[in-house]
Short mmCIF file of C-alpha atoms in Angstrom, two decimals:
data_model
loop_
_atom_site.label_atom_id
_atom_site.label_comp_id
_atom_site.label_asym_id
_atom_site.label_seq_id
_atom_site.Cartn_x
_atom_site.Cartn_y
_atom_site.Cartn_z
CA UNK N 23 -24.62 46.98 144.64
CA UNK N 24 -22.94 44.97 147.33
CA UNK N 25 -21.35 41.63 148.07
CA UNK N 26 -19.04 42.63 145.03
CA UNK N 27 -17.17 39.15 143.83
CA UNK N 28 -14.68 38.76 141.36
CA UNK N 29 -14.38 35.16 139.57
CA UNK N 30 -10.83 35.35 137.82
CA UNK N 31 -12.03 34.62 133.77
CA UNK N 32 -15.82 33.96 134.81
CA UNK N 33 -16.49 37.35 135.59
CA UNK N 34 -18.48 39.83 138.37
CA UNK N 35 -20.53 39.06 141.40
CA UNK N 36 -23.00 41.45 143.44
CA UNK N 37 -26.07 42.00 145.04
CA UNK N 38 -28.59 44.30 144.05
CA UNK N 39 -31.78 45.13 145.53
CA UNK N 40 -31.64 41.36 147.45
CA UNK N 41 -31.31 40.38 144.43
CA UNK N 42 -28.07 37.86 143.59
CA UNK N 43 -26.66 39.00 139.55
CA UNK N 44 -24.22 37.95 137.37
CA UNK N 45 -22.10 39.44 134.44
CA UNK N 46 -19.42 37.72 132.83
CA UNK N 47 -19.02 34.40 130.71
CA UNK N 48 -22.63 33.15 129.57
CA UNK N 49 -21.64 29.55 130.38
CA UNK N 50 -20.96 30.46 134.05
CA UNK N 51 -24.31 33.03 134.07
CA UNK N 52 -26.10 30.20 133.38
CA UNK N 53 -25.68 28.79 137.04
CA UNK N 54 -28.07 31.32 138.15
CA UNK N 55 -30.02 31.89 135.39
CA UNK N 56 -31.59 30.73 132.43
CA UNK N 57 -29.44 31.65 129.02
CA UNK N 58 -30.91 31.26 125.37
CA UNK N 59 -29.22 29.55 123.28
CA UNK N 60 -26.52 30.62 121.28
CA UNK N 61 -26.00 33.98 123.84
CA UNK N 62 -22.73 35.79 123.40
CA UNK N 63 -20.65 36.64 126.45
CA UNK N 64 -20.79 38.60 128.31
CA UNK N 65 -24.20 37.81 129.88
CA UNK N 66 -25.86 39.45 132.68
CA UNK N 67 -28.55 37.87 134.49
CA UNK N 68 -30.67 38.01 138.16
CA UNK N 69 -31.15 34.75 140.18
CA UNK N 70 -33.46 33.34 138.63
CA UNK N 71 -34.21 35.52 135.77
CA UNK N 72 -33.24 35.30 132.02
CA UNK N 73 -29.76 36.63 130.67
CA UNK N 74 -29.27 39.01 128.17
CA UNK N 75 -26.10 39.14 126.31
CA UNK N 76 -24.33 42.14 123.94
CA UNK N 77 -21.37 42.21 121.45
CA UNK N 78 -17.63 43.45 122.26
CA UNK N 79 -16.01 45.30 119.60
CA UNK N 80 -12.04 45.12 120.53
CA UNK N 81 -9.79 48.06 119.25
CA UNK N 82 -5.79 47.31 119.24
CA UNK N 83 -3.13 49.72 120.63
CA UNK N 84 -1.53 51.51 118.57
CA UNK N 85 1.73 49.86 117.44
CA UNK N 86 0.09 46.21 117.90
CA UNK N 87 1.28 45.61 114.22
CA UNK N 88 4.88 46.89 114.25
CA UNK N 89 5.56 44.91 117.42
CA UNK N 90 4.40 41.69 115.92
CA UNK N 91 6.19 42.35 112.80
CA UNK N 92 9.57 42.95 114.75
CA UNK N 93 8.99 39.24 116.36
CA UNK N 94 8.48 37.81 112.67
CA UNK N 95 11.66 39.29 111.88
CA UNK N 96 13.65 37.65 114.08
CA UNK N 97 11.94 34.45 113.79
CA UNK N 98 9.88 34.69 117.34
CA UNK N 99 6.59 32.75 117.11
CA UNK N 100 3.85 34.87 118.83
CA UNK N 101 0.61 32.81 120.44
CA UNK N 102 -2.60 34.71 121.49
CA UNK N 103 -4.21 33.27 124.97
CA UNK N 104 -7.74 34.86 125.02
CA UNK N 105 -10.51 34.57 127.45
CA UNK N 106 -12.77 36.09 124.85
CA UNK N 107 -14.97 33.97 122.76
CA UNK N 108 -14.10 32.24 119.35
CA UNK N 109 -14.84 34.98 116.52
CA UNK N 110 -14.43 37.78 118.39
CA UNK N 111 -10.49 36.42 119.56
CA UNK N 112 -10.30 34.88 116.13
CA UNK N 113 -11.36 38.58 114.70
CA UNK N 114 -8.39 39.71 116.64
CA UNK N 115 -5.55 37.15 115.49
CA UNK N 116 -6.58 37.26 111.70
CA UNK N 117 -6.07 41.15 112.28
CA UNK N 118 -2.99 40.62 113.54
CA UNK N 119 -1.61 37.77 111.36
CA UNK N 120 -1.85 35.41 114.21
CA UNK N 121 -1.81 31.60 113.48
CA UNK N 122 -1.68 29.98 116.92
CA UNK N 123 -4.66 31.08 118.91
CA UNK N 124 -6.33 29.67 122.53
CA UNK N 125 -9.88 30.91 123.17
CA UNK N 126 -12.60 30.93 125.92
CA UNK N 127 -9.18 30.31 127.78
CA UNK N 128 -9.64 30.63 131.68
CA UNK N 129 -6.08 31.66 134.22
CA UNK N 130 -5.87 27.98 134.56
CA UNK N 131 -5.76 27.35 130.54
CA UNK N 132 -2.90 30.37 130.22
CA UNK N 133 -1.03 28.62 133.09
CA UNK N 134 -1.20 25.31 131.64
CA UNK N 135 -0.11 27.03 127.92
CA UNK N 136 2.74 28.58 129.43
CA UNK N 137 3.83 24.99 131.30
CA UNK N 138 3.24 23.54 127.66
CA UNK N 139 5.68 25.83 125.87
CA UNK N 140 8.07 25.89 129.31
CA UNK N 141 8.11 21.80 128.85
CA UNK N 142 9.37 22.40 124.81
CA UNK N 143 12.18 23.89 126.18
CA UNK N 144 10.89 27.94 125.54
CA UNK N 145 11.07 30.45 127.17
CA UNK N 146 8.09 32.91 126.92
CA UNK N 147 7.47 36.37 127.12
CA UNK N 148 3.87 36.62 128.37
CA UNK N 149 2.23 40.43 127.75
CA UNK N 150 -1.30 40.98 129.67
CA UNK N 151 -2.94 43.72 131.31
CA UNK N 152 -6.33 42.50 132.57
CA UNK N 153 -7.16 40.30 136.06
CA UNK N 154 -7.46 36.98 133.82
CA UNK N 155 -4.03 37.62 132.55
CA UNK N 156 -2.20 37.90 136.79
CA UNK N 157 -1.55 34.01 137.04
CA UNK N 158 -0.25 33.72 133.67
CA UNK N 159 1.90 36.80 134.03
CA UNK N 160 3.21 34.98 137.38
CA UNK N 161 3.91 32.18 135.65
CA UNK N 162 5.90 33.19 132.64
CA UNK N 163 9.58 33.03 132.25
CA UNK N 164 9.48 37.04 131.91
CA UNK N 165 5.88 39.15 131.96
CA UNK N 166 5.00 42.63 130.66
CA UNK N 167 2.19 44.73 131.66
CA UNK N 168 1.56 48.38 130.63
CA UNK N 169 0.86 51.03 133.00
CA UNK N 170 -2.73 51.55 132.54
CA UNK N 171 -3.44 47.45 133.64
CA UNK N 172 -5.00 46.38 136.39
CA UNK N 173 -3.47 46.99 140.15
CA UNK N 174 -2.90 43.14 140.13
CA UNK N 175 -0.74 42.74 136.71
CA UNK N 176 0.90 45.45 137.42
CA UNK N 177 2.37 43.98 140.71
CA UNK N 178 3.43 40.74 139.31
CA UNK N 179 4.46 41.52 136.06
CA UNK N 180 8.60 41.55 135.28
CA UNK N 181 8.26 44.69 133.65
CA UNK N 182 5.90 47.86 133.46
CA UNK N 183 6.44 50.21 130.28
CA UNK N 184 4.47 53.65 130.22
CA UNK N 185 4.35 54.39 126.54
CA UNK N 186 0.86 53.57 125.03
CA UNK N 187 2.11 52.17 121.89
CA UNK N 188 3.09 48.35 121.96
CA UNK N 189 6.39 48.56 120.04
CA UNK N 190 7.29 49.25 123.30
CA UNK N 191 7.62 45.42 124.18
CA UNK N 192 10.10 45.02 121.34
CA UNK N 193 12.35 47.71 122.36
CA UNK N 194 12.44 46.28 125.98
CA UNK N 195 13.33 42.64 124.12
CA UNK N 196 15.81 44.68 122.15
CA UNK N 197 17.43 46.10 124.95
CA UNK N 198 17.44 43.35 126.86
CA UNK N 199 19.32 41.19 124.06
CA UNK N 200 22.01 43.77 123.87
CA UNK N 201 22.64 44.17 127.36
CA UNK N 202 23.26 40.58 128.21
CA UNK N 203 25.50 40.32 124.71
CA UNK N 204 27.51 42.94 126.66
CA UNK N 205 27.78 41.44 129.99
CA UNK N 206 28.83 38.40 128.00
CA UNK N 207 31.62 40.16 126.37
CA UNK N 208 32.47 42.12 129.68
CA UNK N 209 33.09 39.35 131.47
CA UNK N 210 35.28 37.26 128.83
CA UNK N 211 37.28 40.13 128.72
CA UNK N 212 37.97 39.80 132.42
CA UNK N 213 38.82 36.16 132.00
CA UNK N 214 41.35 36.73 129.35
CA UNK N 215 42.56 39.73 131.55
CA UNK N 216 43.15 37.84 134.79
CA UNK N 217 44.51 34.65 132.18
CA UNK N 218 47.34 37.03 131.17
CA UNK N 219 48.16 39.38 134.30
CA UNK N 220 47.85 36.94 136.94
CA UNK N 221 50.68 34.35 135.41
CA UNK N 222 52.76 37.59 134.30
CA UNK N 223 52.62 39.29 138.41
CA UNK N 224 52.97 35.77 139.66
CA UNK N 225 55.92 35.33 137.51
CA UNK N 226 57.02 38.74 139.12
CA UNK N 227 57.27 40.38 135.34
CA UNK N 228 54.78 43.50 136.62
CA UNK N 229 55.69 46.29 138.30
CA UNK N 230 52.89 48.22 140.71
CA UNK N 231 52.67 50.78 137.76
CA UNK N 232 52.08 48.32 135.20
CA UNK N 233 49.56 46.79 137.24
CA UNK N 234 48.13 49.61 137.87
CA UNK N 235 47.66 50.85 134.76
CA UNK N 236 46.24 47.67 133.44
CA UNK N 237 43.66 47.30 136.18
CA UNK N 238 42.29 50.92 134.96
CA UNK N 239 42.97 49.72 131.30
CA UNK N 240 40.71 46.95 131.58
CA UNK N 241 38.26 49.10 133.36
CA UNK N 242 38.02 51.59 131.48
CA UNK N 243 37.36 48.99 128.33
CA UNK N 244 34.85 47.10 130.10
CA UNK N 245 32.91 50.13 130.31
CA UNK N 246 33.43 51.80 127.46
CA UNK N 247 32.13 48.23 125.68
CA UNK N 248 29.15 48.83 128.03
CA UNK N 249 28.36 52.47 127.28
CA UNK N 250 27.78 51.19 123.83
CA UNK N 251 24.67 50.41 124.83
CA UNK N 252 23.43 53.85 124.96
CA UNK N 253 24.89 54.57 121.27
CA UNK N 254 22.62 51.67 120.21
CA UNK N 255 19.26 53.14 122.20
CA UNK N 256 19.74 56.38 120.71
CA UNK N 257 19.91 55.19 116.92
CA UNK N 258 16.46 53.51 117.83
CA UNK N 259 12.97 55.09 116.97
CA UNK N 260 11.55 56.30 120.51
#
């Protein structure tokens, strides 16, 4: 094999024996070959010759269903952007629970998806691991990949998490949430801080000790309010 393309949601490339083959989407197989009708994807084919097709049975990662479940619960809508054909990524969403579902959907439909929802005013988390998922996961307002993806998704993606099981998305949402509440609070504590000390020293009402003491006061509470955050992991299933 040699000459080794990839086509980004078409498919694979190569050479073999002279001989110019294709194996990816049937519709883009049929370039270079002759496909029967109705031929699932993916297709592989010679120059030429005539394609043959086979099925793809998908299997989900474990803790596919918890992770959608903690979305519902907080009211998240969840979309599905598949490359895969019709039953097979409607197979998938039914599984799932999955109402909103784009199929046969190349890096160019995820982009334009993501634009869509961006244009509505969301924000959306996009989670991909394969080469047909590296645009969109560029594109997103914040991307996930897992550790076993591909080199590419890995390298553009926000955030890489190493457990297997995708619950792990809806911790990192989770953890995320909290941590901005508490900057939040952090720093309006520091504005009503500075509101009260800075009038009081200007006023010449605070003595070095006194401000002293309430510098490290307010300190110390800003990051005790902070190292809540690890109370709050802890209680959480791992």
């Amino acid at each position: 094999l040699s000459d080794v393309t990839e086509h980004p949601g078409f498919g694979i490339e190569g050479v073999i024996d002279a001989r110019r083959a294709r194996l990816g989407r049937a519709a883009w197989v049929a370039d270079i070959a002759t496909v029967p009708p109705g031929a699932r994807s993916p297709a592989f084919a010679f120059e030429g010759g005539t394609a043959v097709s086979f099925d793809l049975i998908e299997t989900l990662r474990p803790g596919a269903h918890d992770a959608l479940a903690a979305f519902r619960a907080r009211g998240i809508p969840v979309s599905m952007l598949s490359g895969d054909i019709a039953d097979r990524a409607g197979r998938v969403a039914r599984d799932l629970g999955i109402a909103e579902i784009l199929h046969g959907a190349t890096p160019a439909d995820k982009i334009a998806a993501l634009d869509d929802l961006r244009g509505k005013g969301h924000r959306a988390l996009m989670v991909g691991d394969g080469l047909n998922d590296v645009a969109a996961l560029a594109a997103a307002h914040v991307s996930m990949a897992p550790a076993t993806a591909a080199d590419a998704s890995r390298t553009v993606a926000d955030v890489i998490f190493l457990r297997e099981r995708l619950d792990a998305v809806p911790a990192a949402w989770r953890i995320a949430r909290d941590t901005a509440r508490v900057v939040r609070q952090n720093l309006a504590l520091a504005v009503i801080y500075n509101a009260v000390a800075i009038p009081l020293a200007v006023a010449g009402w605070v003595t070095p000790l006194i401000a002293a003491l309430a510098m490290s006061g307010s300190s110390i509470l800003v990051t005790v309010n902070a190292l809540r955050l690890n109370r709050a992991g802890a209680r959480r299933p791992q």
